[in-house]
Amino acid sequence: MEKFVELQGVGKSFDSRKGRFVALRDVNLTIRQGEFVSLIGHSGCGKSTVLNIVAGLYDPDAGIALCGGREIDGPGPERAVVFQNHSLLPWLTCYGNIYLAVEKVFGQRENKAQLKARCEAALALVNLSHASDKYPHEVSGGMKQRVGIARALAMEPKVLLMDEPFGALDALTRANLQDELVKIVEATQATVVMVTHDVDEAVLLSDRIVMMTNGPAATVGEILEVALPRPRERLALANDSAYHGYRSAVLEFLYQKHLRPAA
Amino acid sequence: MQAIKHEASVVSGTESKTVEQTLPARTASKRRFPSLESADTSPAVRLLVPAIKTVVPPLLGLALLVLVWAVVAKSRGGLPGPLSTWESAKLLFADPFYRNGPNDQGVGWNILNSLGRVGIGFGLAALVGIPAGFILGRFAFVSAMFAPVISLLRPVSPLAWLPIGLLVFKAASPASIWVIFISSVWPMILNTAAGVRAVPQDYLNVARVLRLSEFKVFTTILFPSVLPHVLTGVRLSIGVAWLVIVAAEMLTGGVGIGFWVWDEWNNLNVEHIIIAIFIVGLVGLLLEQVLILLARRFSFGQGV
Ligand SMILES: Nc1ncnc2c1ncn2[C@@H]1O[C@H](COP(=O)(O)OP(=O)(O)O)[C@@H](O)[C@H]1O
Ligand SMILES: [Mg+2]
C-alpha cells in the first residue's frame, strides 16, 4: 500500500517562560491510505502536537511532514480536524456550521442545491437531521461532537484528524459514537488519525495503534498492528481473546514500560 | 364578564399562595403527580404567584424611598414633598412640548436635545472606538504603542475636557458633544480590544483549516465573537455619556436637561429639579435595559 502521511525525524519545541521545551524528538511514522491509526500515550506526552503537525497548524522545527507525497505547508481542508472540544461556532446553527465548511470547499464548483444536499447528507450520516436548525448551545455534548465530525466528513478530506473526539463525553454516549464512527469509517474508507487515551477505544477502532513515550522529547515507542476482522462488533469483541491480547499489550506499554510518575 | 373572571382568579391566587407556603410537603407530592396539579390550581394562579413574588419587593423598595423622602421633606422646610412634586409633575407633563422662545421650552424638548447630543457624541465615539478596539486587539504592536496614551487619558474627569472643547469649537453644543465623545470612547476601545484578544484559538483554527479569507474570518468569526464584548463597551459608554451630559450642560447652557435643572435652580423651583432627577434616572435605566436586551440577543448562549 501507498504511504500517504509520512513523518520523518520530526521534532518540535516550544518556547515557554522556563525556557525551551522539547516536546517531540525524532518522530517517524507512516500512514497508508484508508488506514485508521490511533495515537495513544499519557496526558501531555505530545499526541496533540503530532496531530497538529499533520494538520499543518504547527510547523515542525526538525524533519519533514508529508501528505500525499507533498510537504505539509499550513493547514487545509484536505486534512480536516475534529477538535477536542467540538469548536462549533456558537452563532451558527448545526447546519450553518457544516455549510460554512461545505461552501468553502465546494462552493466554486457546485450550486446552492448541491451544497445543501451535501450538508443534509453529512447531518444524516451522524443521525442529526432533526437538529439541523438548532444552535450548538441547544444540543447535548455528544450531539455537538457529532456535528463536529459531520463538518469534517462533509469536507471530503484525504485525512480525517481527530483529537480526543470523545474525551469529554460520558461512557455511554462515547460508546454510541464509537459504534457510529466504526460504521462511518467502514462505509467511507476514510484515512483517520485519532488521538485518544482510551485503550478500548483505540483497540476497537484502529488498524494500528501508535504508542508514544512520555515527554519531554517524546517519540513513537511501539506500534501495534490490530488484526481484528471488520466489521467489528463491540459485544462480540467483549469475549474475544485476540481483543483482550491487544488490550493488555497497550496497557502493558502504558503502565509497565512507560508509567508516568505521578505529577 | 372578563372583569369578574379576573377578580375571581386574584382571590384564589392569594389563597393558594398561603397554602403552598404552609404546606411544603404537599407541593412536593404534587410535583410527582402532575395530573393532580391541574385539578386544584388553575393556570392563572400558577402565572400570578411568581408575578406577585417578582413585583412586590421592588414596589416595597420604591415605597420606602418615597416614605423617607416625605419624612425628610416634612422635617426640612425647603424640600418639597412627594405630593407637591406629583402635582407639579402633572402640570409639567400636561404640555411637555411647548416653545416660548429659545430659552423657555418644554421639558420634552430639553430631554430630546440632551439625548440628541448624547447620540451624536456617543455615535462618533462608537465610530472611532470600535474599529480602534479591533485594531488594538489584533495587533500587539499598536496595542503596546497606545497603551500609555490610553492609561494617561482615560482616568481624566470628563468635565476637565470641557474648556478644551469650548476653546476649539467656540460653541456650547459641540463642546458638550466633545465631552461625551472623549468620556465614552474609552470603554468601547478597551472592551472591543479585550474581546478580540479573547476570541478562542479553536475558532481561529477552524478558519485556518478551512483557509477562509481575511474578510470571511472577520465576518463569520471575529465580528460575532467580539460582538458581546462590543455591546458591553457600548452599555458602559452610554451610561457614562448620560452621566456626563447633565453636568456638561449645566456648565454650557442652551437647551437640555442639565441646563433645565440649572435654570430651575435659578428660579428656585425645587419640585422641577426633583422631577429632573427622576427623568434622568428613568432615561438612564431605559437605555441600559435596551442594551441588556440587545446583548442577550447576541450572546449565543455564551452567557455574557
Ligand atoms: N503551544 C504550546 N506552547 C507551549 N507548550 C506547549 C504548546 N502545546 C503543547 N505544549 C507542551 O507540549 C507537551 C505536549 O503537549 P500535547 O501535544 O498537547 O500533549 P497531549 O495531547 O499528549 O496531552 C506538553 O508538555 C505541553 O505543555
Ligand atoms: Mg491533547
Coordinates of C-alpha atoms and ligand atoms in Angstrom, one line a residue:
Chain A
M1 CA 0.0 0.0 0.0
E2 CA 0.9 3.6 -0.7
K3 CA 2.5 5.7 2.0
F4 CA 0.0 8.6 2.5
V5 CA 1.0 10.6 5.5
E6 CA 4.7 10.5 6.4
L7 CA 6.6 12.0 9.3
Q8 CA 10.4 11.7 9.0
G9 CA 12.6 12.6 12.0
V10 CA 10.0 15.2 13.1
G11 CA 10.9 17.3 16.2
K12 CA 9.0 20.2 17.8
S13 CA 10.0 22.5 20.6
F14 CA 8.0 25.3 22.3
D15 CA 9.3 28.4 23.9
S16 CA 7.9 28.8 27.4
R17 CA 8.7 31.0 30.3
K18 CA 11.1 28.4 31.8
G19 CA 13.0 28.3 28.5
R20 CA 12.9 25.9 25.5
F21 CA 10.7 22.8 26.0
V22 CA 11.4 19.9 23.6
A23 CA 8.0 18.3 23.1
L24 CA 8.8 15.8 20.3
R25 CA 12.1 14.4 19.1
D26 CA 12.7 12.2 16.0
V27 CA 9.1 11.1 15.4
N28 CA 8.9 8.7 12.4
L29 CA 5.5 7.4 11.2
T30 CA 3.9 6.4 8.0
I31 CA 0.2 6.0 7.5
R32 CA -1.4 4.3 4.5
Q33 CA -4.4 5.4 2.6
G34 CA -7.6 4.1 4.2
E35 CA -5.9 3.2 7.4
F36 CA -7.2 4.0 10.9
V37 CA -4.4 4.9 13.2
S38 CA -4.6 5.9 16.9
L39 CA -2.1 7.8 18.8
I40 CA -2.1 6.8 22.5
G41 CA 0.0 7.9 25.4
H42 CA -0.1 9.6 28.8
S43 CA -1.5 13.1 29.0
G44 CA 0.9 15.8 28.0
C45 CA 3.2 13.4 26.0
G46 CA 2.7 15.2 22.7
K47 CA -0.1 13.4 20.9
S48 CA -1.9 16.7 20.0
T49 CA 1.4 18.1 18.9
V50 CA 1.8 15.3 16.4
L51 CA -1.7 15.7 15.2
N52 CA -1.4 19.4 14.8
I53 CA 1.8 19.0 12.8
V54 CA -0.1 16.7 10.3
A55 CA -2.9 19.2 10.3
G56 CA -0.4 21.9 9.5
L57 CA -1.4 24.0 12.5
Y58 CA 2.1 23.6 13.9
D59 CA 5.3 23.7 11.8
P60 CA 7.9 21.0 12.8
D61 CA 11.2 22.5 13.6
A62 CA 13.1 19.4 12.6
G63 CA 12.5 16.7 10.0
I64 CA 9.7 16.8 7.4
A65 CA 6.0 16.1 7.3
L66 CA 4.5 14.9 4.1
C67 CA 0.9 14.3 2.9
G68 CA 0.2 12.7 -0.5
G69 CA 3.9 13.0 -1.3
R70 CA 4.0 16.7 -0.8
E71 CA 5.4 18.6 2.2
I72 CA 2.7 19.9 4.5
D73 CA 2.6 23.7 4.2
G74 CA 0.0 25.0 6.6
P75 CA -3.5 23.7 7.3
G76 CA -6.0 22.9 4.6
P77 CA -9.4 21.3 4.1
E78 CA -7.9 18.1 2.7
R79 CA -6.8 17.4 6.2
A80 CA -10.0 18.1 8.2
V81 CA -9.7 18.3 12.0
V82 CA -12.3 17.3 14.6
F83 CA -11.2 19.4 17.6
Q84 CA -11.1 18.2 21.2
N85 CA -13.9 20.5 22.3
H86 CA -16.0 20.4 19.1
S87 CA -15.2 24.1 18.4
L88 CA -18.5 24.8 16.6
L89 CA -19.2 28.4 16.0
P90 CA -22.0 29.3 18.6
W91 CA -23.7 31.9 16.3
L92 CA -24.3 29.4 13.5
T93 CA -26.8 26.5 13.6
C94 CA -25.6 23.0 13.3
Y95 CA -26.5 23.2 9.6
G96 CA -24.8 26.6 9.3
N97 CA -21.5 25.3 10.8
I98 CA -21.4 22.5 8.2
Y99 CA -22.5 24.8 5.4
L100 CA -19.5 27.2 6.2
A101 CA -17.1 24.3 5.6
V102 CA -19.0 22.9 2.6
E103 CA -19.3 26.3 0.9
K104 CA -15.6 26.9 1.3
V105 CA -14.6 23.6 -0.1
F106 CA -17.2 23.0 -2.9
G107 CA -18.7 26.5 -3.4
Q108 CA -16.6 27.2 -6.5
R109 CA -17.7 24.1 -8.4
E110 CA -21.3 23.4 -7.2
N111 CA -24.6 25.2 -7.0
K112 CA -26.6 26.1 -3.9
A113 CA -28.8 23.0 -4.1
Q114 CA -25.8 20.6 -4.4
L115 CA -24.2 22.3 -1.3
K116 CA -27.4 22.0 0.6
A117 CA -27.6 18.3 -0.3
R118 CA -24.1 17.8 1.0
C119 CA -24.9 19.4 4.3
E120 CA -28.0 17.4 4.7
A121 CA -26.2 14.2 3.8
A122 CA -23.5 14.9 6.4
L123 CA -26.1 15.5 9.1
A124 CA -27.9 12.3 8.2
L125 CA -24.6 10.4 8.4
V126 CA -24.3 11.3 12.1
N127 CA -28.1 10.9 12.7
L128 CA -28.7 14.6 13.4
S129 CA -31.1 15.6 10.6
H130 CA -33.6 16.7 13.3
A131 CA -31.1 19.1 15.0
S132 CA -30.3 20.9 11.7
D133 CA -31.7 24.2 12.8
K134 CA -30.6 24.1 16.5
Y135 CA -27.7 26.2 17.8
P136 CA -24.8 24.4 19.4
H137 CA -25.8 25.6 22.9
E138 CA -29.2 24.0 22.4
V139 CA -27.9 20.4 21.9
S140 CA -26.0 17.9 24.1
G141 CA -22.3 17.5 24.2
G142 CA -22.5 14.3 22.2
M143 CA -24.5 15.9 19.5
K144 CA -22.1 18.8 19.3
Q145 CA -19.2 16.3 18.8
R146 CA -21.3 14.6 16.1
V147 CA -21.8 17.9 14.3
G148 CA -18.0 18.4 14.5
I149 CA -17.5 15.0 12.9
A150 CA -20.1 15.7 10.3
R151 CA -18.5 19.0 9.4
A152 CA -15.1 17.3 9.0
L153 CA -16.5 14.5 6.9
A154 CA -18.5 16.9 4.7
M155 CA -15.3 18.4 3.5
E156 CA -14.4 15.0 2.0
P157 CA -10.9 15.2 3.4
K158 CA -8.0 13.0 2.3
V159 CA -7.2 12.5 6.0
L160 CA -9.5 12.9 9.0
L161 CA -7.7 14.1 12.1
M162 CA -9.4 13.7 15.4
D163 CA -8.1 15.0 18.8
E164 CA -9.7 13.0 21.6
P165 CA -13.1 13.4 19.9
F166 CA -15.0 11.6 22.6
G167 CA -12.8 12.6 25.6
A168 CA -15.4 15.0 27.2
L169 CA -18.4 12.6 26.9
D170 CA -19.9 10.2 29.3
A171 CA -19.1 6.5 28.8
L172 CA -22.5 5.5 27.2
T173 CA -22.5 8.4 24.7
R174 CA -18.9 7.7 24.0
A175 CA -19.6 4.0 23.2
N176 CA -22.5 5.0 20.9
L177 CA -20.4 7.5 19.0
Q178 CA -17.6 5.0 18.7
D179 CA -20.0 2.5 17.1
E180 CA -21.2 5.2 14.7
L181 CA -17.7 6.1 13.8
V182 CA -16.8 2.4 13.1
K183 CA -19.7 2.3 10.7
I184 CA -18.9 5.6 9.0
V185 CA -15.2 4.7 8.6
E186 CA -16.0 1.3 7.2
A187 CA -18.5 2.8 4.8
T188 CA -16.3 5.8 3.6
Q189 CA -12.9 4.1 3.7
A190 CA -11.5 7.3 5.2
T191 CA -7.9 7.6 6.3
V192 CA -8.1 8.6 10.0
V193 CA -5.6 9.6 12.6
M194 CA -7.2 9.7 16.1
V195 CA -5.6 10.9 19.4
T196 CA -7.0 9.1 22.4
H197 CA -6.1 8.0 25.9
D198 CA -8.8 5.3 26.0
V199 CA -7.4 1.8 25.4
D200 CA -10.7 0.2 24.5
E201 CA -11.4 2.9 22.0
A202 CA -8.0 2.5 20.4
V203 CA -8.4 -1.3 20.0
L204 CA -12.0 -1.1 18.8
L205 CA -11.3 1.4 16.1
S206 CA -7.8 1.1 14.9
D207 CA -5.8 -0.8 12.3
R208 CA -2.7 0.3 14.1
I209 CA -2.1 1.8 17.5
V210 CA 0.9 4.1 17.8
M211 CA 2.1 4.2 21.4
M212 CA 4.1 7.2 22.4
T213 CA 6.7 7.5 25.1
N214 CA 6.4 10.2 27.8
G215 CA 7.8 13.7 27.3
P216 CA 9.8 15.7 27.3
A217 CA 11.3 14.7 23.9
A218 CA 8.5 12.2 23.4
T219 CA 8.7 9.9 20.4
V220 CA 7.0 6.7 19.0
G221 CA 7.6 3.9 21.4
E222 CA 5.9 0.9 19.8
I223 CA 3.4 0.3 17.1
L224 CA 0.7 -2.4 17.5
E225 CA -1.0 -3.9 14.4
V226 CA -4.6 -4.7 15.3
A227 CA -5.6 -7.6 13.0
L228 CA -9.2 -7.9 14.2
P229 CA -11.6 -8.5 11.3
R230 CA -14.1 -5.9 10.3
P231 CA -16.9 -5.1 10.7
R232 CA -16.1 -5.0 14.4
E233 CA -18.9 -5.5 16.9
R234 CA -18.4 -4.3 20.5
L235 CA -20.4 -7.1 22.1
A236 CA -18.7 -9.9 20.2
L237 CA -15.3 -8.5 20.9
A238 CA -16.0 -8.5 24.7
N239 CA -15.4 -12.3 24.7
D240 CA -12.7 -12.3 22.0
S241 CA -9.3 -13.4 23.3
A242 CA -7.4 -11.6 20.5
Y243 CA -9.1 -8.4 21.5
H244 CA -8.0 -8.9 25.1
G245 CA -4.5 -9.7 23.9
Y246 CA -4.3 -6.3 22.1
R247 CA -5.8 -4.6 25.0
S248 CA -3.2 -5.9 27.5
A249 CA -0.4 -5.2 25.1
V250 CA -1.4 -1.5 25.1
L251 CA -2.0 -1.5 28.9
E252 CA 1.4 -3.1 29.5
F253 CA 3.1 -0.4 27.4
L254 CA 1.4 2.4 29.2
Y255 CA 1.5 1.1 32.8
Q256 CA 4.6 -1.1 32.9
K257 CA 7.1 0.2 30.4
H258 CA 6.2 3.9 30.5
L259 CA 4.4 4.6 33.7
R260 CA 4.3 8.3 34.2
P261 CA 5.5 9.3 37.7
A262 CA 2.6 10.9 39.5
A263 CA 2.7 14.6 38.6
Chain B
M1 CA -67.7 39.3 32.2
Q2 CA -63.9 39.5 31.9
A3 CA -63.6 41.7 34.9
I4 CA -65.4 39.2 37.1
K5 CA -63.2 36.3 35.9
H6 CA -60.2 38.4 36.7
E7 CA -61.3 39.2 40.2
A8 CA -62.0 35.5 40.9
S9 CA -58.5 34.4 39.9
V10 CA -56.9 37.1 42.1
V11 CA -58.8 35.8 45.1
S12 CA -57.9 32.1 44.5
G13 CA -54.4 33.2 43.8
T14 CA -53.7 34.7 47.2
E15 CA -55.4 31.7 48.9
S16 CA -53.3 29.1 47.2
K17 CA -50.1 31.1 47.9
T18 CA -50.6 30.8 51.6
V19 CA -51.4 27.1 51.3
E20 CA -48.2 26.5 49.4
Q21 CA -46.1 28.3 51.9
T22 CA -47.5 26.5 54.9
L23 CA -47.6 23.0 53.4
P24 CA -44.3 22.3 51.6
A25 CA -44.8 18.6 51.8
R26 CA -48.0 18.8 49.8
T27 CA -46.4 20.8 47.0
A28 CA -43.6 18.2 46.8
S29 CA -46.0 15.4 46.4
K30 CA -47.9 17.4 43.8
R31 CA -44.8 17.6 41.6
R32 CA -44.6 13.8 41.5
F33 CA -48.2 13.6 40.2
P34 CA -48.7 16.3 37.6
S35 CA -52.2 15.2 36.8
L36 CA -53.3 16.3 40.3
E37 CA -51.7 19.7 39.9
S38 CA -54.2 20.9 37.3
A39 CA -57.0 19.6 39.4
D40 CA -56.6 22.1 42.3
T41 CA -54.5 25.0 40.9
S42 CA -55.8 26.9 37.8
P43 CA -53.2 28.1 35.2
A44 CA -54.0 31.7 36.1
V45 CA -52.9 31.1 39.7
R46 CA -49.6 29.5 38.5
L47 CA -48.9 32.6 36.5
L48 CA -49.9 35.0 39.2
V49 CA -47.9 33.7 42.2
P50 CA -44.5 34.2 40.6
A51 CA -45.6 37.6 39.2
I52 CA -46.5 38.7 42.7
K53 CA -43.2 37.5 44.0
T54 CA -41.3 39.5 41.4
V55 CA -43.3 42.7 41.6
V56 CA -43.8 43.1 45.4
P57 CA -40.2 43.6 46.6
P58 CA -39.3 46.4 44.1
L59 CA -42.6 48.1 44.8
L60 CA -41.8 48.0 48.5
G61 CA -38.4 49.5 47.9
L62 CA -39.8 52.4 45.9
A63 CA -42.4 52.9 48.6
L64 CA -39.7 53.1 51.2
L65 CA -37.8 55.7 49.1
V66 CA -41.0 57.9 48.9
L67 CA -41.6 57.5 52.6
V68 CA -38.0 58.6 53.5
W69 CA -38.4 61.5 51.1
A70 CA -41.7 62.5 52.7
V71 CA -40.3 62.4 56.2
V72 CA -37.2 64.4 55.3
A73 CA -39.4 67.0 53.4
K74 CA -41.6 67.3 56.5
S75 CA -38.7 68.0 58.9
R76 CA -36.8 70.3 56.5
G77 CA -38.6 73.4 55.2
G78 CA -37.1 74.0 51.7
L79 CA -37.5 70.5 50.2
P80 CA -40.9 69.8 48.5
G81 CA -42.6 66.5 49.5
P82 CA -43.8 63.8 47.1
L83 CA -47.3 65.1 46.9
S84 CA -46.5 68.7 45.8
T85 CA -43.8 67.2 43.4
W86 CA -46.5 64.9 41.9
E87 CA -48.9 67.9 41.4
S88 CA -46.1 69.9 39.7
A89 CA -45.2 66.9 37.5
K90 CA -48.8 66.6 36.3
L91 CA -48.7 70.2 35.2
L92 CA -45.3 69.8 33.6
F93 CA -46.2 66.8 31.6
A94 CA -49.6 68.2 30.5
D95 CA -47.6 70.2 27.9
P96 CA -44.1 68.9 27.6
F97 CA -43.5 70.2 24.1
Y98 CA -44.2 74.0 24.2
R99 CA -41.9 76.6 22.8
N100 CA -41.7 80.2 24.2
G101 CA -38.5 81.3 22.6
P102 CA -35.0 79.8 22.7
N103 CA -34.6 79.8 26.5
D104 CA -38.1 78.6 27.5
Q105 CA -39.0 75.3 26.0
G106 CA -41.0 72.3 27.3
V107 CA -39.2 69.6 29.3
G108 CA -39.7 67.1 26.4
W109 CA -37.6 69.3 24.1
N110 CA -34.9 69.5 26.8
I111 CA -34.8 65.7 27.1
L112 CA -34.7 65.3 23.3
N113 CA -31.9 67.8 23.0
S114 CA -29.8 66.1 25.6
L115 CA -30.5 62.7 24.0
G116 CA -29.5 64.1 20.6
R117 CA -26.2 65.3 22.0
V118 CA -25.5 62.0 23.7
G119 CA -26.4 60.3 20.5
I120 CA -24.0 62.3 18.4
G121 CA -21.1 62.2 20.9
F122 CA -21.7 58.6 21.6
G123 CA -22.1 57.7 17.9
L124 CA -18.9 59.4 17.0
A125 CA -17.2 57.6 19.9
A126 CA -18.5 54.2 18.6
L127 CA -17.4 55.1 15.1
V128 CA -13.8 55.7 16.3
G129 CA -13.7 53.4 19.4
I130 CA -15.0 50.1 18.0
P131 CA -12.6 50.0 14.9
A132 CA -9.8 51.2 17.1
G133 CA -10.5 48.4 19.6
F134 CA -10.4 45.8 16.7
I135 CA -7.0 47.2 15.6
L136 CA -5.6 47.3 19.1
G137 CA -6.8 43.8 19.8
R138 CA -5.5 42.3 16.6
F139 CA -2.0 43.9 16.5
A140 CA 0.1 43.7 19.6
F141 CA 2.4 46.4 18.4
V142 CA -0.3 49.0 18.0
S143 CA -1.7 48.0 21.4
A144 CA 1.7 48.5 23.1
M145 CA 2.0 51.8 21.3
F146 CA -1.3 53.2 22.5
A147 CA -1.3 51.6 26.0
P148 CA 0.4 54.5 27.7
V149 CA -1.7 57.1 25.9
I150 CA -4.9 55.4 26.9
S151 CA -3.8 54.8 30.5
L152 CA -2.9 58.5 30.8
L153 CA -6.1 60.0 29.3
R154 CA -8.7 57.5 30.5
P155 CA -8.8 58.5 34.2
V156 CA -9.2 62.2 33.4
S157 CA -12.5 63.5 34.7
P158 CA -14.8 64.2 31.7
L159 CA -15.5 67.8 32.6
A160 CA -11.8 68.6 32.5
W161 CA -12.1 68.3 28.7
L162 CA -14.8 70.9 28.5
P163 CA -12.6 74.0 28.4
I164 CA -10.6 72.4 25.5
G165 CA -13.8 71.8 23.7
L166 CA -15.0 75.4 24.2
L167 CA -11.6 76.6 23.0
V168 CA -11.5 74.5 19.9
F169 CA -15.2 74.7 18.9
K170 CA -16.1 78.1 20.2
A171 CA -19.7 77.0 20.9
A172 CA -21.5 75.3 23.7
S173 CA -23.2 72.4 21.9
P174 CA -20.2 71.0 20.1
A175 CA -18.2 71.3 23.3
S176 CA -20.6 69.1 25.3
I177 CA -20.7 66.6 22.4
W178 CA -16.9 66.6 22.6
V179 CA -17.0 65.8 26.3
I180 CA -19.4 63.0 25.6
F181 CA -17.2 61.7 22.9
I182 CA -14.0 61.7 24.9
S183 CA -15.5 60.2 28.0
S184 CA -17.4 57.4 26.2
V185 CA -14.8 56.3 23.8
W186 CA -12.5 54.5 26.3
P187 CA -14.9 51.8 27.4
M188 CA -15.6 50.9 23.8
I189 CA -11.9 50.8 22.8
L190 CA -10.9 48.7 25.8
N191 CA -13.8 46.3 25.7
T192 CA -13.6 45.7 22.0
A193 CA -9.8 45.1 22.2
A194 CA -10.3 42.7 25.1
G195 CA -13.0 40.9 23.1
V196 CA -10.7 40.5 20.1
R197 CA -7.9 39.1 22.3
A198 CA -10.4 36.7 23.8
V199 CA -11.5 35.1 20.5
P200 CA -10.9 31.3 21.2
Q201 CA -7.9 29.9 19.3
D202 CA -10.2 27.0 18.4
Y203 CA -12.4 29.2 16.2
L204 CA -9.4 30.7 14.5
N205 CA -8.0 27.1 13.9
V206 CA -11.3 26.2 12.2
A207 CA -10.8 29.2 10.0
R208 CA -7.2 28.2 9.2
V209 CA -8.2 24.6 8.4
L210 CA -10.9 25.9 6.0
R211 CA -8.4 28.5 4.6
L212 CA -11.1 31.2 5.0
S213 CA -10.2 34.6 3.5
E214 CA -9.4 37.5 5.9
F215 CA -12.8 39.1 5.0
K216 CA -14.7 35.8 5.8
V217 CA -12.7 35.4 9.0
F218 CA -13.8 38.9 10.1
T219 CA -17.5 38.5 9.2
T220 CA -18.0 34.9 10.3
I221 CA -15.7 34.6 13.3
L222 CA -14.1 37.8 14.6
F223 CA -17.2 40.0 14.5
P224 CA -19.8 37.7 16.0
S225 CA -17.3 36.5 18.6
V226 CA -16.4 40.1 19.7
L227 CA -20.0 41.4 19.4
P228 CA -21.0 40.7 23.1
H229 CA -17.8 42.5 24.3
V230 CA -18.6 45.4 22.0
L231 CA -22.1 45.6 23.4
T232 CA -20.7 45.6 27.0
G233 CA -18.5 48.5 26.0
V234 CA -21.5 50.3 24.4
R235 CA -23.5 49.8 27.5
L236 CA -20.8 51.2 29.8
S237 CA -20.2 54.1 27.4
I238 CA -23.8 55.1 27.2
G239 CA -24.0 55.1 31.0
V240 CA -21.0 57.4 31.2
A241 CA -22.4 59.6 28.4
W242 CA -25.7 60.0 30.2
L243 CA -24.0 60.8 33.5
V244 CA -21.8 63.4 31.9
I245 CA -24.4 65.2 29.8
V246 CA -26.2 66.7 32.8
A247 CA -23.0 68.2 34.2
A248 CA -21.7 69.4 30.9
E249 CA -25.0 71.2 30.0
M250 CA -25.2 72.8 33.5
L251 CA -21.9 74.5 32.6
T252 CA -22.6 75.4 29.0
G253 CA -26.3 76.3 28.9
G254 CA -28.5 76.0 25.8
V255 CA -31.5 73.6 25.7
G256 CA -31.0 70.3 27.5
I257 CA -32.0 68.5 30.7
G258 CA -28.8 69.7 32.5
F259 CA -29.4 73.3 31.6
W260 CA -33.0 72.9 32.5
V261 CA -32.0 71.8 36.1
W262 CA -29.7 74.8 36.4
D263 CA -32.5 77.1 35.2
E264 CA -35.0 75.7 37.6
W265 CA -32.4 76.1 40.4
N266 CA -32.1 79.8 39.5
N267 CA -36.0 80.0 39.6
L268 CA -35.9 78.2 42.9
N269 CA -38.4 75.7 41.5
V270 CA -37.1 72.7 43.5
E271 CA -40.1 70.4 42.5
H272 CA -38.8 70.6 38.9
I273 CA -35.3 69.7 40.0
I274 CA -36.6 66.6 41.7
I275 CA -38.6 65.7 38.7
A276 CA -35.5 66.2 36.6
I277 CA -33.6 63.7 38.8
F278 CA -36.3 61.1 38.2
I279 CA -36.3 61.8 34.5
V280 CA -32.5 61.4 34.2
G281 CA -32.7 58.2 36.3
L282 CA -35.5 56.8 34.2
V283 CA -34.0 57.5 30.8
G284 CA -30.7 56.1 32.0
L285 CA -32.5 52.9 33.1
L286 CA -34.3 52.6 29.8
L287 CA -31.0 53.0 27.8
E288 CA -29.4 50.3 30.0
Q289 CA -32.3 47.9 29.6
V290 CA -32.4 48.2 25.8
L291 CA -28.7 47.4 25.6
I292 CA -29.0 44.5 28.0
L293 CA -31.7 43.1 25.8
L294 CA -29.5 43.6 22.7
A295 CA -26.6 41.9 24.4
R296 CA -28.7 38.9 25.4
R297 CA -29.9 38.6 21.8
F298 CA -26.3 38.4 20.5
S299 CA -24.7 36.3 23.2
F300 CA -25.5 32.9 21.5
G301 CA -25.6 31.0 24.8
Q302 CA -22.1 32.2 25.8
G303 CA -23.5 33.7 29.0
V304 CA -22.3 37.2 28.6
Ligands
LIG1 N1 1.5 25.9 22.2 C1 2.3 25.4 23.1 N2 3.1 26.2 23.8 C2 3.9 25.7 24.8 N3 3.9 24.4 25.1 C3 3.1 23.5 24.5 C4 2.2 24.0 23.5 N4 1.5 23.0 23.0 C5 1.9 21.9 23.7 N5 2.9 22.2 24.6 C6 3.6 21.3 25.6 O1 4.0 20.2 24.8 C7 3.7 19.0 25.5 C8 2.8 18.1 24.7 O2 1.5 18.7 24.6 P1 0.3 18.0 23.9 O3 0.8 17.6 22.5 O4 -0.8 18.9 23.9 O5 0.1 16.7 24.8 P2 -1.1 15.6 24.7 O6 -2.0 16.0 23.6 O7 -0.4 14.3 24.5 O8 -1.8 15.6 26.0 C9 3.1 19.4 26.9 O9 4.0 19.4 27.9 C10 2.6 20.8 26.6 O10 2.7 21.5 27.8
MG2 MG -4.0 16.7 23.7

